[in-house]
Amino acid sequence: MTVTPRLGRAGTSEQIHYLPLVLINLATLFSAIGNGISMVVIPWLVLERTGRATDAAIVAGAAAVPLLIASLFSGTLVDRFGRRRTSLVSDALSAVSASAIPIFAVTSGLSIPVIAALAALGATFDPAGMAARESMLPAATRAAGWKLDRTNSLYEANYNVAYLIGPGVGGVLIATIGAVSTLWVTAAGFVLSIIVVAFIRLADAGTPDPGLRPASIWHGTLEGLKFVWNNKLLRTLALVDMAVVALYMPVESVVFPVYFTELDQPAQLGSVLMALAIGGIVGALAYAPLAPLMSRRLIMICAVGVLGVAMLAMALLPPLWVILVLAGLQGLVYGPVGPIANYAMQTRSPEHMRGRVVGVMTSTAYAAGPLGYLVVGPLLDQLGIASTFVALSIPIVVIAIVCAALPVLRELDHP
C-alpha cells in the first residue's frame, strides 16, 4: 500500500508506505484475539472442574511465572535472531500449545496440574512475538510518515480491539461448543498471525547486523536490564506498571471469572471484559489528539487514580449495567498508558537494543503477577469478592498519589 511521494527534508522525494504498519497491527490483532479467548477459557476450565477460586489462581499463577521469565529473555531473542523471524516462530509455538489442551482432553484427559502445565507452556511463547512486532513500530512509523504518538495510539487501540473480540467470542463459544473446543479458535488466531507477518517487509525486521547482535542470550538480557535500570524514566515506568498490573491483573483473570461462575453467566463475564476493551479502544485512540494538548505525565497520573477509584466502586457489587460502565471507565482512562510507555521506550532506546528494552519493560509488568494471584485466591475464598476488590483498589489509588510526587515523570513531556 503506497501513496504519492512526499517531499523529504533535503528536497528529495520519499515514498510513504502504509502496508508494514497495517500488517503489524493485523498480526497483533489475530494473535491477541487468541490470547483474549484463552483469558476466559482457561479459568473457566478450572472452575468447571473444582469450583475453587484458589485453583483458578494457582493456574493463573503457573502461567504468570513463565510469562515473566520469557518476557525478560524475549527481547534478546528479537535482537539476536531478527524481528520477523522471532514473531513467526513464536506464533507457531503458541498455536501448538493452544492445540495441546483439546488434544489432551480427548486422549489422556485434563486434570488441574495438566491445565496449569499447558497454560504455562502457552505463556512461554507469547512474549517473543509481542516484543518482535512492537519493535517494528518505529520503522513502520517512518515508512508511513506518521508521528510515534499516532502510531502508538493506533497500536494500543488495535490491541484493545482484540481483547474486545477475544473474551466476548470466548464467552459465547464456551456457552455453545464448550471450553475445550473453543481453544481450537485460539490456535487459529496464531496461524493467521503467522500468515500476515510473513508478508512484512521492513529494513530493520530481518536478520540483525552481526556486529550489533548480543553476544549471547544471557549477556544480551543483562545489557537490557542495565540499560532500563540506568534510565530513571524507564525504571520508574517499569516499577509503576509492575505494581498496577500485579494489583489489576488478578481482577480480570480470577475475580471476575469467580464472580460470574457463581452466577453461571459466562456471557456476562465476556461482556465485562468487552466493556474494558471498548473503553481501552476509545482511550487509546483519544491519546493521539490529546498528546499535543495535554501533559503525558498528567494523563498517566489521572489514569492510575481513576482506575483505583473505579475498582473501589466495584466492591459494592452493583447491577451488571453499573459494572459495565465502571469497566468501560477503567479502560477509557487507562487506554493512553500503553502509548505513553511505548513512546518512552521508543525514544530512549537505541535501534539495536529496542527488542531488549521492550522485553525488559514487559517482563517487569508481570514480575509481581504470581504473588498477586497467590494472594487473591485465598482472599476470595476467605473474605469474598467485595473485600477483595477493596484490598486491590486502595493500593492503586496510593500509587497515583505517589506518581504525582515523582519529578522524573516530567521527562515524559521532554523532547
Tab-separated table of C-alpha atoms in Angstrom:
chain	number	residue	atom	x	y	z
A	1	MET	CA	0.000	0.000	0.000
A	2	THR	CA	1.834	3.092	-1.264
A	3	VAL	CA	0.684	6.673	-1.768
A	4	THR	CA	2.032	9.663	-3.679
A	5	PRO	CA	5.601	10.641	-2.766
A	6	ARG	CA	6.090	13.482	-0.266
A	7	LEU	CA	8.945	15.985	-0.199
A	8	GLY	CA	11.767	14.984	2.124
A	9	ARG	CA	13.799	17.300	4.348
A	10	ALA	CA	16.501	17.733	1.706
A	11	GLY	CA	14.011	18.312	-1.083
A	12	THR	CA	14.051	14.674	-2.232
A	13	SER	CA	11.007	12.540	-2.812
A	14	GLU	CA	10.139	9.972	-0.124
A	15	GLN	CA	7.618	7.203	-0.691
A	16	ILE	CA	5.038	6.709	2.057
A	17	HIS	CA	4.289	3.029	2.733
A	18	TYR	CA	1.372	2.128	4.999
A	19	LEU	CA	1.442	-1.623	4.375
A	20	PRO	CA	4.008	-2.563	7.083
A	21	LEU	CA	2.028	-0.662	9.713
A	22	VAL	CA	-1.207	-2.314	8.565
A	23	LEU	CA	0.337	-5.793	8.649
A	24	ILE	CA	1.885	-5.331	12.111
A	25	ASN	CA	-1.461	-4.264	13.517
A	26	LEU	CA	-3.314	-7.058	11.740
A	27	ALA	CA	-0.912	-9.723	13.056
A	28	THR	CA	-1.189	-8.263	16.553
A	29	LEU	CA	-4.968	-8.340	16.259
A	30	PHE	CA	-5.096	-12.043	15.328
A	31	SER	CA	-2.578	-13.098	17.965
A	32	ALA	CA	-4.196	-11.065	20.751
A	33	ILE	CA	-7.672	-12.358	19.870
A	34	GLY	CA	-6.343	-15.848	20.508
A	35	ASN	CA	-4.944	-14.768	23.865
A	36	GLY	CA	-8.164	-12.947	24.718
A	37	ILE	CA	-10.139	-16.130	24.181
A	38	SER	CA	-7.712	-18.050	26.391
A	39	MET	CA	-8.161	-15.450	29.143
A	40	VAL	CA	-11.774	-16.597	29.500
A	41	VAL	CA	-11.381	-20.283	28.672
A	42	ILE	CA	-8.522	-21.333	30.980
A	43	PRO	CA	-10.053	-20.185	34.306
A	44	TRP	CA	-13.419	-21.499	33.139
A	45	LEU	CA	-11.926	-24.958	32.548
A	46	VAL	CA	-10.535	-24.971	36.083
A	47	LEU	CA	-13.693	-23.681	37.770
A	48	GLU	CA	-15.814	-26.189	35.855
A	49	ARG	CA	-13.778	-28.988	37.406
A	50	THR	CA	-13.264	-27.837	41.015
A	51	GLY	CA	-15.248	-24.656	41.609
A	52	ARG	CA	-12.429	-23.316	43.823
A	53	ALA	CA	-11.053	-19.818	43.296
A	54	THR	CA	-7.711	-20.914	44.741
A	55	ASP	CA	-7.295	-23.477	41.939
A	56	ALA	CA	-8.042	-20.813	39.310
A	57	ALA	CA	-5.493	-18.521	40.954
A	58	ILE	CA	-2.867	-21.295	41.037
A	59	VAL	CA	-3.323	-21.988	37.321
A	60	ALA	CA	-3.158	-18.260	36.538
A	61	GLY	CA	-0.003	-18.005	38.647
A	62	ALA	CA	1.510	-21.016	36.895
A	63	ALA	CA	1.080	-19.185	33.596
A	64	ALA	CA	2.397	-15.908	35.013
A	65	VAL	CA	5.782	-17.272	36.150
A	66	PRO	CA	6.975	-18.447	32.700
A	67	LEU	CA	5.398	-15.321	31.212
A	68	LEU	CA	7.704	-13.232	33.378
A	69	ILE	CA	10.824	-15.247	32.539
A	70	ALA	CA	10.011	-15.496	28.836
A	71	SER	CA	9.295	-11.756	28.631
A	72	LEU	CA	12.657	-10.984	30.201
A	73	PHE	CA	14.594	-13.004	27.613
A	74	SER	CA	12.251	-12.462	24.646
A	75	GLY	CA	13.736	-9.105	23.668
A	76	THR	CA	17.209	-10.617	23.430
A	77	LEU	CA	15.849	-13.261	21.057
A	78	VAL	CA	14.395	-10.462	18.928
A	79	ASP	CA	17.679	-8.535	18.814
A	80	ARG	CA	19.701	-11.686	18.130
A	81	PHE	CA	17.590	-13.548	15.556
A	82	GLY	CA	15.551	-10.774	13.933
A	83	ARG	CA	12.073	-9.366	14.428
A	84	ARG	CA	10.106	-11.074	11.673
A	85	ARG	CA	11.699	-14.493	12.252
A	86	THR	CA	11.100	-14.340	16.007
A	87	SER	CA	7.450	-13.392	15.501
A	88	LEU	CA	6.873	-16.307	13.105
A	89	VAL	CA	8.453	-18.917	15.388
A	90	SER	CA	6.723	-17.543	18.486
A	91	ASP	CA	3.255	-17.690	16.921
A	92	ALA	CA	3.877	-21.204	15.573
A	93	LEU	CA	4.777	-22.495	19.040
A	94	SER	CA	1.811	-20.661	20.582
A	95	ALA	CA	-0.532	-22.350	18.087
A	96	VAL	CA	0.861	-25.759	19.021
A	97	SER	CA	0.488	-25.118	22.766
A	98	ALA	CA	-3.119	-23.897	22.351
A	99	SER	CA	-3.968	-27.058	20.415
A	100	ALA	CA	-2.467	-29.255	23.137
A	101	ILE	CA	-5.335	-28.740	25.611
A	102	PRO	CA	-8.133	-30.096	23.360
A	103	ILE	CA	-5.789	-32.915	22.273
A	104	PHE	CA	-5.127	-33.910	25.901
A	105	ALA	CA	-8.858	-33.613	26.628
A	106	VAL	CA	-9.720	-36.368	24.121
A	107	THR	CA	-6.716	-38.574	24.889
A	108	SER	CA	-5.349	-38.732	28.439
A	109	GLY	CA	-7.811	-36.273	29.996
A	110	LEU	CA	-7.449	-32.884	31.708
A	111	SER	CA	-6.508	-32.506	35.363
A	112	ILE	CA	-5.679	-29.250	37.139
A	113	PRO	CA	-1.893	-29.926	37.009
A	114	VAL	CA	-2.142	-30.674	33.272
A	115	ILE	CA	-4.115	-27.474	32.612
A	116	ALA	CA	-1.586	-25.491	34.670
A	117	ALA	CA	1.353	-27.014	32.793
A	118	LEU	CA	-0.173	-26.343	29.367
A	119	ALA	CA	-1.172	-22.790	30.353
A	120	ALA	CA	2.425	-22.214	31.467
A	121	LEU	CA	3.737	-23.615	28.173
A	122	GLY	CA	1.494	-21.308	26.157
A	123	ALA	CA	2.575	-18.290	28.191
A	124	THR	CA	6.225	-19.098	27.475
A	125	PHE	CA	5.927	-18.499	23.730
A	126	ASP	CA	3.745	-15.370	23.530
A	127	PRO	CA	6.118	-12.608	24.743
A	128	ALA	CA	8.715	-13.026	21.992
A	129	GLY	CA	6.112	-12.450	19.273
A	130	MET	CA	4.732	-9.413	21.086
A	131	ALA	CA	8.201	-7.891	21.550
A	132	ALA	CA	9.113	-8.585	17.914
A	133	ARG	CA	6.052	-6.836	16.494
A	134	GLU	CA	6.309	-3.897	18.873
A	135	SER	CA	9.988	-3.448	17.984
A	136	MET	CA	8.995	-2.978	14.335
A	137	LEU	CA	6.743	0.000	15.086
A	138	PRO	CA	9.319	2.840	14.792
A	139	ALA	CA	10.457	1.661	11.343
A	140	ALA	CA	6.845	1.224	10.209
A	141	THR	CA	6.092	4.698	11.568
A	142	ARG	CA	8.878	6.222	9.483
A	143	ALA	CA	7.658	4.357	6.408
A	144	ALA	CA	4.135	5.704	6.908
A	145	GLY	CA	5.321	9.265	7.592
A	146	TRP	CA	3.485	9.339	10.924
A	147	LYS	CA	4.456	10.539	14.410
A	148	LEU	CA	5.124	7.978	17.153
A	149	ASP	CA	2.192	9.172	19.275
A	150	ARG	CA	-0.203	8.475	16.410
A	151	THR	CA	1.262	5.040	15.732
A	152	ASN	CA	1.235	4.043	19.399
A	153	SER	CA	-2.332	5.270	19.783
A	154	LEU	CA	-3.469	3.089	16.872
A	155	TYR	CA	-1.407	0.095	18.022
A	156	GLU	CA	-2.789	0.103	21.567
A	157	ALA	CA	-6.340	0.683	20.311
A	158	ASN	CA	-5.904	-2.279	17.981
A	159	TYR	CA	-4.704	-4.356	20.923
A	160	ASN	CA	-7.843	-3.443	22.833
A	161	VAL	CA	-9.977	-4.325	19.815
A	162	ALA	CA	-8.508	-7.819	20.068
A	163	TYR	CA	-9.426	-8.042	23.730
A	164	LEU	CA	-12.879	-6.775	22.878
A	165	ILE	CA	-13.364	-9.536	20.317
A	166	GLY	CA	-11.470	-12.339	22.092
A	167	PRO	CA	-13.196	-12.537	25.511
A	168	GLY	CA	-16.605	-11.849	24.016
A	169	VAL	CA	-16.183	-14.583	21.422
A	170	GLY	CA	-14.700	-16.843	24.096
A	171	GLY	CA	-17.710	-16.406	26.405
A	172	VAL	CA	-20.157	-17.116	23.585
A	173	LEU	CA	-18.191	-20.146	22.339
A	174	ILE	CA	-17.971	-21.619	25.849
A	175	ALA	CA	-21.751	-21.435	26.079
A	176	THR	CA	-22.222	-23.027	22.630
A	177	ILE	CA	-19.411	-25.503	21.846
A	178	GLY	CA	-17.724	-25.824	25.236
A	179	ALA	CA	-14.487	-24.521	26.719
A	180	VAL	CA	-12.208	-27.239	25.324
A	181	SER	CA	-13.301	-26.883	21.693
A	182	THR	CA	-13.008	-23.097	21.938
A	183	LEU	CA	-9.224	-23.413	22.170
A	184	TRP	CA	-9.066	-24.508	18.524
A	185	VAL	CA	-10.143	-20.949	17.670
A	186	THR	CA	-7.252	-19.660	19.790
A	187	ALA	CA	-4.818	-21.741	17.732
A	188	ALA	CA	-6.367	-20.413	14.511
A	189	GLY	CA	-5.643	-16.844	15.628
A	190	PHE	CA	-1.930	-17.585	15.896
A	191	VAL	CA	-1.901	-19.270	12.481
A	192	LEU	CA	-3.458	-16.177	10.889
A	193	SER	CA	-0.809	-14.015	12.579
A	194	ILE	CA	1.927	-16.178	11.038
A	195	ILE	CA	0.475	-15.705	7.557
A	196	VAL	CA	0.316	-11.916	7.939
A	197	VAL	CA	3.817	-11.485	9.417
A	198	ALA	CA	5.308	-13.449	6.518
A	199	PHE	CA	4.435	-10.521	4.215
A	200	ILE	CA	6.041	-7.760	6.330
A	201	ARG	CA	8.998	-6.098	4.619
A	202	LEU	CA	10.962	-3.583	6.688
A	203	ALA	CA	14.674	-2.764	6.673
A	204	ASP	CA	15.011	-3.442	10.411
A	205	ALA	CA	12.814	-6.564	10.536
A	206	GLY	CA	15.275	-9.112	9.112
A	207	THR	CA	18.469	-10.639	10.477
A	208	PRO	CA	20.342	-8.069	12.617
A	209	ASP	CA	23.825	-6.808	11.814
A	210	PRO	CA	26.275	-9.360	13.301
A	211	GLY	CA	28.291	-6.561	14.893
A	212	LEU	CA	25.260	-5.294	16.823
A	213	ARG	CA	23.747	-8.610	17.886
A	214	PRO	CA	24.010	-9.576	21.589
A	215	ALA	CA	26.875	-11.989	22.254
A	216	SER	CA	24.552	-14.449	23.997
A	217	ILE	CA	21.012	-14.644	25.335
A	218	TRP	CA	22.224	-14.174	28.919
A	219	HIS	CA	24.650	-11.346	28.116
A	220	GLY	CA	22.103	-9.527	25.962
A	221	THR	CA	19.431	-9.744	28.648
A	222	LEU	CA	21.803	-8.318	31.246
A	223	GLU	CA	22.561	-5.429	28.872
A	224	GLY	CA	18.846	-4.748	28.543
A	225	LEU	CA	18.312	-4.847	32.314
A	226	LYS	CA	21.220	-2.461	32.928
A	227	PHE	CA	20.002	-0.064	30.251
A	228	VAL	CA	16.472	0.132	31.683
A	229	TRP	CA	17.686	0.390	35.285
A	230	ASN	CA	20.142	3.180	34.483
A	231	ASN	CA	17.450	5.220	32.728
A	232	LYS	CA	15.451	6.883	35.514
A	233	LEU	CA	12.304	7.382	33.468
A	234	LEU	CA	12.172	3.821	32.132
A	235	ARG	CA	12.967	2.437	35.575
A	236	THR	CA	10.147	4.441	37.171
A	237	LEU	CA	7.621	3.482	34.493
A	238	ALA	CA	8.598	-0.178	34.867
A	239	LEU	CA	8.100	-0.149	38.636
A	240	VAL	CA	4.769	1.689	38.466
A	241	ASP	CA	3.481	-0.600	35.730
A	242	MET	CA	4.639	-3.652	37.676
A	243	ALA	CA	2.689	-2.610	40.753
A	244	VAL	CA	-0.508	-1.643	38.916
A	245	VAL	CA	-0.560	-4.761	36.732
A	246	ALA	CA	0.063	-7.004	39.747
A	247	LEU	CA	-2.937	-5.496	41.504
A	248	TYR	CA	-5.237	-5.351	38.497
A	249	MET	CA	-4.376	-8.495	36.525
A	250	PRO	CA	-5.995	-10.838	39.112
A	251	VAL	CA	-9.265	-8.921	38.715
A	252	GLU	CA	-9.612	-9.948	35.065
A	253	SER	CA	-8.075	-13.401	35.438
A	254	VAL	CA	-9.524	-14.556	38.785
A	255	VAL	CA	-12.004	-12.187	40.490
A	256	PHE	CA	-14.366	-11.687	37.544
A	257	PRO	CA	-14.293	-15.367	36.486
A	258	VAL	CA	-15.116	-16.441	40.069
A	259	TYR	CA	-17.944	-13.922	40.363
A	260	PHE	CA	-19.616	-14.842	37.094
A	261	THR	CA	-19.030	-18.567	37.565
A	262	GLU	CA	-21.004	-18.322	40.810
A	263	LEU	CA	-23.778	-16.668	38.786
A	264	ASP	CA	-23.349	-19.266	35.987
A	265	GLN	CA	-23.097	-16.446	33.435
A	266	PRO	CA	-20.128	-16.929	31.064
A	267	ALA	CA	-21.587	-14.465	28.567
A	268	GLN	CA	-21.715	-11.757	31.267
A	269	LEU	CA	-18.032	-12.366	32.016
A	270	GLY	CA	-17.295	-11.838	28.347
A	271	SER	CA	-19.393	-8.661	28.284
A	272	VAL	CA	-17.488	-7.107	31.209
A	273	LEU	CA	-14.136	-7.854	29.585
A	274	MET	CA	-15.540	-6.433	26.358
A	275	ALA	CA	-16.527	-3.224	28.187
A	276	LEU	CA	-12.953	-2.905	29.451
A	277	ALA	CA	-11.695	-3.332	25.907
A	278	ILE	CA	-14.163	-0.811	24.426
A	279	GLY	CA	-13.062	1.763	26.978
A	280	GLY	CA	-9.446	0.945	26.193
A	281	ILE	CA	-10.017	1.410	22.465
A	282	VAL	CA	-11.590	4.835	22.937
A	283	GLY	CA	-8.919	5.871	25.448
A	284	ALA	CA	-6.041	4.743	23.240
A	285	LEU	CA	-7.470	6.442	20.144
A	286	ALA	CA	-8.096	9.625	22.137
A	287	TYR	CA	-4.421	9.754	23.104
A	288	ALA	CA	-3.198	10.817	19.632
A	289	PRO	CA	-5.167	14.099	19.560
A	290	LEU	CA	-4.608	14.638	23.310
A	291	ALA	CA	-0.804	14.242	23.228
A	292	PRO	CA	-0.038	17.663	21.671
A	293	LEU	CA	-2.522	19.394	24.002
A	294	MET	CA	-2.077	17.743	27.389
A	295	SER	CA	0.835	16.632	29.565
A	296	ARG	CA	1.662	12.945	29.238
A	297	ARG	CA	2.532	12.964	32.938
A	298	LEU	CA	-0.894	14.297	33.891
A	299	ILE	CA	-2.646	11.771	31.655
A	300	MET	CA	-0.781	8.927	33.377
A	301	ILE	CA	-1.491	10.143	36.926
A	302	CYS	CA	-5.208	10.539	36.175
A	303	ALA	CA	-5.298	7.091	34.581
A	304	VAL	CA	-3.926	5.302	37.641
A	305	GLY	CA	-6.059	7.310	40.096
A	306	VAL	CA	-9.370	6.824	38.283
A	307	LEU	CA	-8.592	3.122	37.768
A	308	GLY	CA	-8.271	2.662	41.536
A	309	VAL	CA	-11.451	4.607	42.336
A	310	ALA	CA	-13.492	2.684	39.727
A	311	MET	CA	-12.247	-0.626	41.139
A	312	LEU	CA	-13.234	0.508	44.627
A	313	ALA	CA	-16.761	1.231	43.371
A	314	MET	CA	-16.982	-2.343	42.073
A	315	ALA	CA	-16.676	-3.557	45.678
A	316	LEU	CA	-20.347	-2.632	46.045
A	317	LEU	CA	-21.150	-5.420	43.527
A	318	PRO	CA	-23.694	-3.220	41.733
A	319	PRO	CA	-26.035	-4.377	38.937
A	320	LEU	CA	-24.447	-5.591	35.718
A	321	TRP	CA	-25.021	-2.322	33.832
A	322	VAL	CA	-23.136	-0.382	36.526
A	323	ILE	CA	-20.261	-2.881	36.423
A	324	LEU	CA	-20.154	-2.438	32.648
A	325	VAL	CA	-19.988	1.368	32.997
A	326	LEU	CA	-17.203	1.110	35.597
A	327	ALA	CA	-15.297	-1.372	33.439
A	328	GLY	CA	-15.615	0.937	30.443
A	329	LEU	CA	-14.360	3.861	32.540
A	330	GLN	CA	-11.325	1.852	33.660
A	331	GLY	CA	-10.448	1.026	30.074
A	332	LEU	CA	-11.056	4.623	28.950
A	333	VAL	CA	-8.707	6.268	31.442
A	334	TYR	CA	-6.027	3.574	31.217
A	335	GLY	CA	-6.069	3.377	27.421
A	336	PRO	CA	-3.390	6.093	26.943
A	337	VAL	CA	-0.922	4.476	29.378
A	338	GLY	CA	0.257	1.906	26.832
A	339	PRO	CA	1.019	4.508	24.125
A	340	ILE	CA	2.850	6.646	26.699
A	341	ALA	CA	5.029	3.718	27.807
A	342	ASN	CA	5.712	2.803	24.171
A	343	TYR	CA	6.750	6.386	23.417
A	344	ALA	CA	9.208	6.359	26.327
A	345	MET	CA	10.757	3.065	25.182
A	346	GLN	CA	10.989	4.083	21.535
A	347	THR	CA	12.562	7.482	22.176
A	348	ARG	CA	15.038	6.307	24.805
A	349	SER	CA	16.385	3.055	23.351
A	350	PRO	CA	18.921	2.599	20.514
A	351	GLU	CA	17.676	0.696	17.468
A	352	HIS	CA	19.822	-2.405	18.065
A	353	MET	CA	18.620	-2.712	21.694
A	354	ARG	CA	14.934	-1.973	21.201
A	355	GLY	CA	13.870	-5.597	21.485
A	356	ARG	CA	15.661	-5.963	24.810
A	357	VAL	CA	14.203	-2.751	26.213
A	358	VAL	CA	10.690	-3.822	25.198
A	359	GLY	CA	11.282	-7.287	26.656
A	360	VAL	CA	12.581	-5.994	29.992
A	361	MET	CA	9.794	-3.425	30.343
A	362	THR	CA	7.194	-6.065	29.521
A	363	SER	CA	8.660	-8.563	31.991
A	364	THR	CA	8.548	-6.092	34.866
A	365	ALA	CA	4.816	-5.684	34.278
A	366	TYR	CA	4.394	-9.375	35.128
A	367	ALA	CA	7.014	-9.606	37.876
A	368	ALA	CA	4.555	-9.270	40.755
A	369	GLY	CA	1.792	-11.174	38.959
A	370	PRO	CA	2.384	-14.577	40.590
A	371	LEU	CA	2.318	-13.004	44.056
A	372	GLY	CA	-0.901	-11.200	43.192
A	373	TYR	CA	-2.544	-14.433	42.050
A	374	LEU	CA	-1.439	-16.341	45.137
A	375	VAL	CA	-2.811	-13.618	47.422
A	376	VAL	CA	-6.085	-13.088	45.561
A	377	GLY	CA	-7.164	-16.754	45.584
A	378	PRO	CA	-7.176	-17.113	49.407
A	379	LEU	CA	-8.650	-13.609	49.768
A	380	LEU	CA	-11.617	-14.601	47.616
A	381	ASP	CA	-12.145	-17.875	49.473
A	382	GLN	CA	-11.860	-16.293	52.935
A	383	LEU	CA	-13.203	-12.735	52.564
A	384	GLY	CA	-15.344	-12.780	49.436
A	385	ILE	CA	-15.414	-10.738	46.259
A	386	ALA	CA	-16.329	-7.315	47.699
A	387	SER	CA	-13.494	-7.257	50.254
A	388	THR	CA	-11.031	-8.447	47.633
A	389	PHE	CA	-11.937	-5.506	45.380
A	390	VAL	CA	-11.255	-3.117	48.280
A	391	ALA	CA	-7.909	-4.773	49.081
A	392	LEU	CA	-6.748	-4.423	45.458
A	393	SER	CA	-8.054	-0.936	44.675
A	394	ILE	CA	-6.764	1.106	47.619
A	395	PRO	CA	-3.058	0.473	46.804
A	396	ILE	CA	-3.690	1.624	43.217
A	397	VAL	CA	-5.046	4.955	44.495
A	398	VAL	CA	-1.929	5.289	46.663
A	399	ILE	CA	0.276	4.625	43.616
A	400	ALA	CA	-1.447	7.501	41.781
A	401	ILE	CA	-0.652	9.849	44.679
A	402	VAL	CA	2.992	8.731	44.650
A	403	CYS	CA	3.201	9.280	40.869
A	404	ALA	CA	2.039	12.873	41.322
A	405	ALA	CA	5.028	13.464	43.605
A	406	LEU	CA	7.652	11.947	41.274
A	407	PRO	CA	9.565	14.678	39.358
A	408	VAL	CA	11.112	12.132	36.959
A	409	LEU	CA	7.734	11.650	35.232
A	410	ARG	CA	8.032	15.225	33.938
A	411	GLU	CA	10.551	13.796	31.447
A	412	LEU	CA	7.601	12.237	29.607
A	413	ASP	CA	6.938	15.715	28.227
A	414	HIS	CA	10.554	16.483	27.291
A	415	PRO	CA	11.543	16.141	23.614
